[in-house]
Coordinates of C-alpha atoms in Angstrom, one line a residue:
X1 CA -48.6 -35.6 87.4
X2 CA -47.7 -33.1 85.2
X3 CA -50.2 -32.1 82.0
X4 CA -48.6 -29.2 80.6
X5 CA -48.3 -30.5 76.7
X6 CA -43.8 -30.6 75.8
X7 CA -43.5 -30.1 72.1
X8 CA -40.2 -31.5 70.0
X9 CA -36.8 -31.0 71.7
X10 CA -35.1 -27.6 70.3
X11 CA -38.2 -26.6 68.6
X12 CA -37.8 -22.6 68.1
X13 CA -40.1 -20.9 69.3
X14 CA -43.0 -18.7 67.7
X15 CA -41.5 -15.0 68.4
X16 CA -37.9 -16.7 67.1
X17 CA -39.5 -18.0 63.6
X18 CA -41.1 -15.0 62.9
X19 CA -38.0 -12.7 63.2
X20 CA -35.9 -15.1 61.0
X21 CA -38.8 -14.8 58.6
X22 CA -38.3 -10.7 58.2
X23 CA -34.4 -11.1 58.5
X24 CA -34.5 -13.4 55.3
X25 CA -37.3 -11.1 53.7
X26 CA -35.0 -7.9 54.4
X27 CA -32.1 -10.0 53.1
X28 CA -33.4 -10.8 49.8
X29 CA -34.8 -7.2 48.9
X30 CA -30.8 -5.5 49.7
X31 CA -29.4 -8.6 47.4
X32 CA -32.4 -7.6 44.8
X33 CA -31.5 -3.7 45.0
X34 CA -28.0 -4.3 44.8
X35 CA -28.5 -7.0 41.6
X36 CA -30.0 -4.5 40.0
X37 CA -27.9 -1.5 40.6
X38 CA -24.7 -3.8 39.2
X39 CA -27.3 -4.5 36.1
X40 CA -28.3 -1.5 35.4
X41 CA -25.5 1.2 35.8
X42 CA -26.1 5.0 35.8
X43 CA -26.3 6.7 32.4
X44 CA -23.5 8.3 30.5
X45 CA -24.2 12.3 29.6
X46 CA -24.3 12.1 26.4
X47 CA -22.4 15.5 25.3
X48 CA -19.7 12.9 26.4
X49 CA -20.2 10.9 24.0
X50 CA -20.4 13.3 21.2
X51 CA -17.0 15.1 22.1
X52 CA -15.6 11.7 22.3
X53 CA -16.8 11.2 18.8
X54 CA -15.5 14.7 17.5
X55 CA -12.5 14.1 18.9
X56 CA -12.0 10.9 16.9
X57 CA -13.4 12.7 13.1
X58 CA -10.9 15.5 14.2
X59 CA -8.2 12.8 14.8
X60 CA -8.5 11.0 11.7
X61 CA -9.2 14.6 9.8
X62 CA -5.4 15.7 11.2
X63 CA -4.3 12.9 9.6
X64 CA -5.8 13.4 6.5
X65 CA -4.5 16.5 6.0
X66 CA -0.9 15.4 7.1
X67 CA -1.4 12.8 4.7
X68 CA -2.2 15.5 1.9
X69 CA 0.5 17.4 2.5
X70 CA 3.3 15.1 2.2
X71 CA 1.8 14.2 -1.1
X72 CA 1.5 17.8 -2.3
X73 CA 5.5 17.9 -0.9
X74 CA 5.9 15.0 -2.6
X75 CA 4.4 15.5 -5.8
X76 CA 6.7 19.1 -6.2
X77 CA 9.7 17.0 -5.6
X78 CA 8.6 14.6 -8.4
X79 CA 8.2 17.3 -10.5
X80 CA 11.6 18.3 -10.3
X81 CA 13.1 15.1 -10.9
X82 CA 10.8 13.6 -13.3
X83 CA 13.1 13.1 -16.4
X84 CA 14.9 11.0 -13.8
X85 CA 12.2 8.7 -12.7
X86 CA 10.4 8.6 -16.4
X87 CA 13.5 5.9 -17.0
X88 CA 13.3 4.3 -14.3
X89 CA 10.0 3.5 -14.8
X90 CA 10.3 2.5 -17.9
X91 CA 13.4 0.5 -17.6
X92 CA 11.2 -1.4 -15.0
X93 CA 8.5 -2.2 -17.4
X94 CA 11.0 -3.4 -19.8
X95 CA 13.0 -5.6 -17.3
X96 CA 9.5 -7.4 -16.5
X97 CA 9.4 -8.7 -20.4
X98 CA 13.5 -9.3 -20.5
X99 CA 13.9 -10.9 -16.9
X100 CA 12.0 -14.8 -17.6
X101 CA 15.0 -15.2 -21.1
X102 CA 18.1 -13.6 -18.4
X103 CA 16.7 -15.7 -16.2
X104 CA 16.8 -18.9 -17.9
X105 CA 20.3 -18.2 -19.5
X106 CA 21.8 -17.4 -16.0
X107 CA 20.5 -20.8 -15.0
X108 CA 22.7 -22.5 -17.8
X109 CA 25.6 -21.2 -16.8
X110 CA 25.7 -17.7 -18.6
X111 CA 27.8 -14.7 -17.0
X112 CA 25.1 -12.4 -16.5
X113 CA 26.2 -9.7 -18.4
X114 CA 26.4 -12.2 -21.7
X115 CA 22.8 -13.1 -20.3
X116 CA 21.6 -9.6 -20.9
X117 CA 23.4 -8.8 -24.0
X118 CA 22.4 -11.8 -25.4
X119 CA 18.4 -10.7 -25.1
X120 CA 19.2 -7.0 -25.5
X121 CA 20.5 -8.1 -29.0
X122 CA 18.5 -10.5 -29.6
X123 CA 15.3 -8.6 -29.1
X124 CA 16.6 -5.5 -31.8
X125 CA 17.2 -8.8 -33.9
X126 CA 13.6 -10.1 -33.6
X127 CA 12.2 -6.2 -34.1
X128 CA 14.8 -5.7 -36.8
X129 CA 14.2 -8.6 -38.5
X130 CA 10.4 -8.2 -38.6
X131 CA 10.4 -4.4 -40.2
X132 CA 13.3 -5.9 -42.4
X133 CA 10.9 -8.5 -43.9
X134 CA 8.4 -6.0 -44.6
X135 CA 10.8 -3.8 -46.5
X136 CA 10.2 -5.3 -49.5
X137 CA 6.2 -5.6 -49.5
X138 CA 6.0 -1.6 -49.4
X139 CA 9.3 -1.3 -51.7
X140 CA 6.9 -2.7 -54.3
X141 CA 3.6 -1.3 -53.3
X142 CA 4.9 2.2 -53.1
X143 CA 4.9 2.8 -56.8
X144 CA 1.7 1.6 -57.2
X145 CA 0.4 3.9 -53.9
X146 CA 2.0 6.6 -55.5
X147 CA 0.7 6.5 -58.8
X148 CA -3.1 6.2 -57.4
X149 CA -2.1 9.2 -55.0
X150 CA -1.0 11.2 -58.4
X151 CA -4.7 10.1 -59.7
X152 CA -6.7 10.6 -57.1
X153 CA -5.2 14.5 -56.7
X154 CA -6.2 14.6 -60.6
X155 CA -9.6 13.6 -59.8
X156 CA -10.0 15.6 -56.9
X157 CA -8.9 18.8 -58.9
X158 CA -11.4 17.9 -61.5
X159 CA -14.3 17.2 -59.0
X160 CA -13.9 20.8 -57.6
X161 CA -13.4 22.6 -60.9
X162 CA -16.5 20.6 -62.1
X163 CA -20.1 21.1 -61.0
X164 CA -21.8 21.5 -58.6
X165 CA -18.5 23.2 -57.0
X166 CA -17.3 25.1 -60.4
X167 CA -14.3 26.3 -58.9
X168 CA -12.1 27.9 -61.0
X169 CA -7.9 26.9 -60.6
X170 CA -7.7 30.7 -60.1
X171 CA -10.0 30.6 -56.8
X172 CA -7.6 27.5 -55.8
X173 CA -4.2 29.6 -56.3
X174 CA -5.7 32.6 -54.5
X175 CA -6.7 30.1 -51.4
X176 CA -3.4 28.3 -50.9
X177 CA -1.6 32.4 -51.5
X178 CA -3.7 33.2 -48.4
X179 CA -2.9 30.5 -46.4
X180 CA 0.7 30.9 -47.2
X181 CA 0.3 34.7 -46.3
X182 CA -1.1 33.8 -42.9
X183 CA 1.7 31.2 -42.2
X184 CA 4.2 34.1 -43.2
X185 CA 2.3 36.1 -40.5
X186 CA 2.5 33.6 -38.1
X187 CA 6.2 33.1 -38.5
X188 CA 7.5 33.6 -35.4
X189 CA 4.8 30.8 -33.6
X190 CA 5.3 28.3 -36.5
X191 CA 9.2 28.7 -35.1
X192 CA 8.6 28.0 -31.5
X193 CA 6.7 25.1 -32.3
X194 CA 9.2 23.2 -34.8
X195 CA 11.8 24.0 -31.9
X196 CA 9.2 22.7 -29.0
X197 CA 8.4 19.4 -31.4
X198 CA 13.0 19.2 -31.9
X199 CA 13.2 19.6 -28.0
X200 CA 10.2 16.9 -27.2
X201 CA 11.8 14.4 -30.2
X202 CA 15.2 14.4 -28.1
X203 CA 13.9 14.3 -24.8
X204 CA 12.2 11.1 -25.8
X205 CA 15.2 10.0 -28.0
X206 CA 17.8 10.5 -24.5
X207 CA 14.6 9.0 -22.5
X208 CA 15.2 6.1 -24.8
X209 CA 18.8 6.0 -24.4
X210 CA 19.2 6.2 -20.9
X211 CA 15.9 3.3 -20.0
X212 CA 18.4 1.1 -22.5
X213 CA 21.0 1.7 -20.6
X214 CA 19.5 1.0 -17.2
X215 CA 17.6 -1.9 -18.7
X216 CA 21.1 -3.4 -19.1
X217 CA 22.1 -3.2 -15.6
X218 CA 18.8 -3.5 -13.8
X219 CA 18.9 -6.8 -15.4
X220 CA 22.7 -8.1 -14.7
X221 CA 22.4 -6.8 -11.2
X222 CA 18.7 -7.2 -10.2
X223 CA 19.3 -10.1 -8.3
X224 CA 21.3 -8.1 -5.9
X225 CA 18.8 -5.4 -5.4
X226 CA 16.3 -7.3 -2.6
X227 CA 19.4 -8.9 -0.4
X228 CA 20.6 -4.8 -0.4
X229 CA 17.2 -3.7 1.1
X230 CA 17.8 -6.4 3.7
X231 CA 20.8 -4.8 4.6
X232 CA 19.7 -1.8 4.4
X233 CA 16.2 -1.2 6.7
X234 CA 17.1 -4.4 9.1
X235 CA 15.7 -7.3 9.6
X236 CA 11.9 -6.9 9.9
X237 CA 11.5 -4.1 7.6
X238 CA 13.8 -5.9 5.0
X239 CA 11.7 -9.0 4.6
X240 CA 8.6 -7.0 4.9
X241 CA 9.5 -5.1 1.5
X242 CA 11.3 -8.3 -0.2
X243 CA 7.7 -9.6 -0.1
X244 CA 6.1 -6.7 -1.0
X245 CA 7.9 -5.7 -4.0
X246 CA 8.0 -9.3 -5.4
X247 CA 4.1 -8.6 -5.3
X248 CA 4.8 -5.7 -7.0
X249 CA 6.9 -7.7 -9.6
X250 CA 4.5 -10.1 -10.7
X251 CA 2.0 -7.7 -11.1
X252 CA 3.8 -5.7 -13.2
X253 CA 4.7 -8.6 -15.6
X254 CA 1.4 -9.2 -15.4
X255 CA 0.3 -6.3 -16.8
X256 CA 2.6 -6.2 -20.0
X257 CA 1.2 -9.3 -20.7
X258 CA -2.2 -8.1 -20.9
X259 CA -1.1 -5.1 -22.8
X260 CA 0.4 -7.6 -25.3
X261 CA -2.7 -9.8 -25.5
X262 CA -4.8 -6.3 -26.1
X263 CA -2.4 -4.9 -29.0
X264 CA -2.7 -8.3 -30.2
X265 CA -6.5 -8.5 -30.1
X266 CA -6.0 -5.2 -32.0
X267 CA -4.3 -6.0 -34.4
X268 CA -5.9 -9.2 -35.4
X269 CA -9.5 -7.4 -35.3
X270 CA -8.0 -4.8 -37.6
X271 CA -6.2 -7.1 -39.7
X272 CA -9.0 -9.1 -40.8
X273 CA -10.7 -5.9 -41.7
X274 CA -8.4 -4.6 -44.0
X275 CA -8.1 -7.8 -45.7
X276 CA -11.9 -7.4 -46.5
X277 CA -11.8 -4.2 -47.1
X278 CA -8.8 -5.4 -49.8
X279 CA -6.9 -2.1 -48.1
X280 CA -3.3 -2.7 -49.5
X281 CA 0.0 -3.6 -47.1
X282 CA -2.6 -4.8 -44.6
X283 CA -0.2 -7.4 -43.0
X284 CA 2.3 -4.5 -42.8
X285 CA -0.6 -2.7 -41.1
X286 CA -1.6 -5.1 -38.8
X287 CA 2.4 -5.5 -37.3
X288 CA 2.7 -1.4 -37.1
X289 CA -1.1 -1.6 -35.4
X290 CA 0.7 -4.1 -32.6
X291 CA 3.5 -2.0 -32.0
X292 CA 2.1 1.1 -31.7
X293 CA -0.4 -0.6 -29.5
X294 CA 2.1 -0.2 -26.7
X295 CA 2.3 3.8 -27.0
X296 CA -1.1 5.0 -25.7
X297 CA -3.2 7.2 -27.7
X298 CA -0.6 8.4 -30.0
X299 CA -0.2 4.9 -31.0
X300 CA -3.5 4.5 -31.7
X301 CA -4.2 7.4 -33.5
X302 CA -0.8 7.4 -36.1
X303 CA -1.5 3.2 -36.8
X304 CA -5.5 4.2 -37.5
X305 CA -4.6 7.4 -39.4
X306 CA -2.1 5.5 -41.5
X307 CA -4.5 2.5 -42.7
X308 CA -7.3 5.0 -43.2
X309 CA -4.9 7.0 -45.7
X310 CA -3.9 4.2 -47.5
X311 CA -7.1 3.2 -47.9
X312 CA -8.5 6.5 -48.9
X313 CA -5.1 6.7 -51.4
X314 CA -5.8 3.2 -53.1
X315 CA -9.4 2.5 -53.0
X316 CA -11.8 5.7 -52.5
X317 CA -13.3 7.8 -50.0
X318 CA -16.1 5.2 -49.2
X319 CA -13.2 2.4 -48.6
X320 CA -11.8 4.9 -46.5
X321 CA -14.5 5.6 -44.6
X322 CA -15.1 2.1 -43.8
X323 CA -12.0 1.7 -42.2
X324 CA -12.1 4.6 -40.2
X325 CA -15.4 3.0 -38.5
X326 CA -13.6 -0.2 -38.2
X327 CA -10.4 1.2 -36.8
X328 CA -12.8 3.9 -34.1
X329 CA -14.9 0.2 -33.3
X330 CA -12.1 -1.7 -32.2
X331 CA -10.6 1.1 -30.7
X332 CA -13.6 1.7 -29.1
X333 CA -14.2 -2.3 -28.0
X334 CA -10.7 -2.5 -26.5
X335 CA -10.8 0.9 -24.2
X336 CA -13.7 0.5 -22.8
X337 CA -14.4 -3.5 -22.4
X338 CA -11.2 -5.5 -23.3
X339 CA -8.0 -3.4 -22.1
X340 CA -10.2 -3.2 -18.5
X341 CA -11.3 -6.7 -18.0
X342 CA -8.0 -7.9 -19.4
X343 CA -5.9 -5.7 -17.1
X344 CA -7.9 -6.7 -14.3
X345 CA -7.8 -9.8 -14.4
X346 CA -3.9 -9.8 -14.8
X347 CA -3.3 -7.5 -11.6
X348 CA -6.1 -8.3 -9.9
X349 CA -8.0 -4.7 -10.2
X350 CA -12.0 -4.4 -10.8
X351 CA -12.4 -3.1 -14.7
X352 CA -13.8 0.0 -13.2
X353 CA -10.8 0.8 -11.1
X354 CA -8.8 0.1 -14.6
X355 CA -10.8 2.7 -16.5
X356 CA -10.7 5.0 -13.7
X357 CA -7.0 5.1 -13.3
X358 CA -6.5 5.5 -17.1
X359 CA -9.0 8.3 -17.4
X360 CA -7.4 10.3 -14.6
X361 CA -3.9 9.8 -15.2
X362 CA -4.4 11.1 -18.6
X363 CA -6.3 14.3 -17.4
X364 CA -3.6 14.9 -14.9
X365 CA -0.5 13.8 -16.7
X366 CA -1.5 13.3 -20.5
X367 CA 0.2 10.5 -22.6
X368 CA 1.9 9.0 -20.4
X369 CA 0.0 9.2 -17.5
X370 CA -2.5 7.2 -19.6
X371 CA 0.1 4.4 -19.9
X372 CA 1.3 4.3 -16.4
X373 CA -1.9 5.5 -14.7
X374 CA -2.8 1.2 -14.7
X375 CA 0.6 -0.3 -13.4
X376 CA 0.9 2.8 -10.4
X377 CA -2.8 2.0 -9.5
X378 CA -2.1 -1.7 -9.6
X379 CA 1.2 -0.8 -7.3
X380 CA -0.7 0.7 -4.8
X381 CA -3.1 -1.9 -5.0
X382 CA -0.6 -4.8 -3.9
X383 CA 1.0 -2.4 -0.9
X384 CA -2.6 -2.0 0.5
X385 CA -3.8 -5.8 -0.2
X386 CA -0.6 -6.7 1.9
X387 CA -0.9 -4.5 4.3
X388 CA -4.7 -6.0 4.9
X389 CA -2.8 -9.1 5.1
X390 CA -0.6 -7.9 8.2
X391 CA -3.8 -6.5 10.1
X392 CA -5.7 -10.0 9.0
X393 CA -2.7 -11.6 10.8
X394 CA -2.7 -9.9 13.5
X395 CA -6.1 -9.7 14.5
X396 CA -6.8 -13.7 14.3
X397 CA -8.2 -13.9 11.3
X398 CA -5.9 -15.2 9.5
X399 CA -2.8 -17.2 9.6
X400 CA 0.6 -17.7 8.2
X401 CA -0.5 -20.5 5.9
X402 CA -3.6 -17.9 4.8
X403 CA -1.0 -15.9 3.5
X404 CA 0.1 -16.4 -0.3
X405 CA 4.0 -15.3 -0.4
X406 CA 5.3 -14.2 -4.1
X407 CA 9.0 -14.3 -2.5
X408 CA 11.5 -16.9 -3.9
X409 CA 9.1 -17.5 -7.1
X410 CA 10.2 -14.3 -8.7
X411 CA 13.9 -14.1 -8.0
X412 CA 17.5 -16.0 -7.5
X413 CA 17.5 -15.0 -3.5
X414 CA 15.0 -17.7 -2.3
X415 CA 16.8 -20.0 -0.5
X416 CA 15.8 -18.8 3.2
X417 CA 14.4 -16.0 2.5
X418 CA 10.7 -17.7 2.2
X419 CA 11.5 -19.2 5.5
X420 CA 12.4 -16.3 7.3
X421 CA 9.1 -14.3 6.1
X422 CA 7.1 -16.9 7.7
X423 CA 9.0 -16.9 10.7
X424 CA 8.6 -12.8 10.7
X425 CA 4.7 -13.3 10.3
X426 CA 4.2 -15.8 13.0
X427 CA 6.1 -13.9 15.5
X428 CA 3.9 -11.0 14.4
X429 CA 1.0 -12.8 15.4
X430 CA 2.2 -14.3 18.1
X431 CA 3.0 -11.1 20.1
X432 CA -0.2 -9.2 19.0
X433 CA -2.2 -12.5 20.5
X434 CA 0.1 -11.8 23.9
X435 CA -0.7 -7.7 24.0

């Protein structure tokens, strides 16, 4: 009989259990050391990462300067051909006011040269017509400002030979002989500025000429300008800038209209404060304080200076001096708080960015930098918010029904041209989601 104990069938033995034991323990610590190697790579020197950080400030610093350059190149070659692009600019301007009446006419079956002739003329008649009907309100108030001119010289003389002044009419003679003297002396720089003032008058008088001219045509041939740039840079680039300068369309419009609605506010302001003051030909003050509203500064100043003359002429120095703070607080009002929020609002510019632009363009380029320092800021403005557009587009964020198109509201090309943009936009985005 056998009594040595069996134990299960294919039960491993002792030794066997406890060297599977240390082959699993040994197992799990190389999975745990190699876990956390994968988790925990080796450190990067950092003087790596600092030259690859100069390298991308010295990048981006090349480019600036690249960038600085072309526009000091470019800003010589504007300089030479400025009396060229002043028109242009101008003629631009104009067509923004002129196009909406062309427009309308061409749509009933005008030839679009009548079209524009039609406005052209039509605007002189308006302008014309308005000056015309005040002919006759200073016609009849000229004698009468005359006459108090006459006696407010008389009283003047009598105020300075009178106490406390007591100056004699001799001591007056002698004064105006020296200035004459002086003016005598100065001959030769008196001269050169009457023939600097004749040169400036005709530069702006051919200026004048040649933006009518070019108003003409820019207007019968406009609609051809946007199908030519198609043609010209090719298919992607072309419907790229059709959009871009329609953009650049309505904001222009936009901002004669707020210029307008500012010379208006003006005017109104100033208006009902000669009519308190009881300043004479205040409602022909009011229309030459509207249309000089549209020439900075200069404007401004000759409307002002003209009402507080009258003023001074017809009713006394305290009268005058009333107006002069009532013309300098509206002035005031609009430069710094209505032309900026008005402006903004109409190109889609902060108010600060507005009186920015304005105070820099006139320190750099004077009069009428201050008039196109807001529509060249609002320009750049609508090439950058469009570009933003394309980058938005092409990184996800947005898509092609995000994206606002001014194309085919602003002009006659719009049949497929709307279409075709989209298409242009989607395939954009389409192949940067494929790269």
């Amino acid at each position: 009989m056998n009594t040595t104990p069996q134990g299960p069938t294919n039960s491993p033995s002792n030794g066997d259990t406890l060297s599977d034991l240390a082959d699993t323990i040994a197992d799990n610590v190389a999975d745990t050391a190699d876990g956390s190697d994968a988790a925990m790579p080796a450190s990067t020197d950092r003087a790596i990462i600092i030259g690859r950080d100069g390298r991308w400030v010295a990048g981006w610093a090349l480019r600036f300067i690249v960038v600085a350059i072309a526009l000091y190149i470019a800003s010589i070659g504007l300089a030479k051909v400025w009396s060229g692009i002043l028109p242009i600019l101008l003629s631009i301007l104009v067509c923004t006011v002129l196009w909406p009446p062309v427009r309308w006419l061409r749509a009933h079956k005008f030839p679009p040269a009548l079209a524009v002739a039609t406005v052209v003329l039509g605007c002189f008649a308006i302008v014309g017509g308005i000056f015309a009907a005040m002919a006759p309100t200073v016609t009849n108030q000229s004698k009468e400002l005359y006459d108090q001119a006459l006696a407010g010289a008389h009283k003047l003389q009598d105020y300075i030979q009178g106490p406390p002044l007591n100056i004699k009419a001799e001591q007056v003679n002698n004064a105006v002989d020296e200035l004459l003297d002086k003016a005598r002396a100065q001959g030769d720089a008196i001269t050169s500025g009457v023939i600097s003032s004749v040169s400036t008058a005709t530069e702006v008088i051919v200026t004048g000429v040649i933006c009518l001219v070019l108003t003409f045509f820019f207007l019968k041939d406009g609609p051809k300008f946007l199908p030519w740039v198609r043609r010209t840079t090719g298919p992607t680039w072309g419907y790229h800038l059709t959009e871009v300068l329609s953009r650049t369309w309505v904001t222009l419009a936009g901002f004669i209209r707020a210029q307008a609605m500012v010379s208006l506010i003006d005017a109104i302001f100033i208006g009902i404060g000669l009519i308190v003051l009881k300043v004479p030909l205040a409602l022909v003050l009011v229309v030459l304080t509207f249309f000089a509203g549209f020439i900075p500064i200069v404007g401004a100043i000759s409307a002002g200076a003209i009402s507080v003359l009258i003023a001074l002429v017809s009713n006394g120095v305290t009268n005058a001096i009333m107006v002069l703070v009532l013309i300098i607080a509206v002035q005031q009002l609009e430069s710094h708080i209505l032309s900026p929020i008005l402006q903004s609002k109409a190109m889609d510019l902060h108010p600060v960015i507005v009186l920015l632009s304005v105070t820099v363009g006139g320190g750099l380029f004077k009069i009428i930098g201050t008039f196109l320092a807001v529509p060249v800021a609002a320009t750049i403005a609508v090439w950058i918010r469009y570009h933003g557009e394309l980058v938005a587009l092409r990184a996800g964020e947005k898509t092609t029904d995000d994206i606002e198109l001014a194309t085919g509201d602003n002009n006659d090309d719009s049949g497929n041209v709307l279409d075709t943009i989209k298409t242009k936009l989607s395939a954009m985005a389409t192949k940067t989601k494929k790269a």
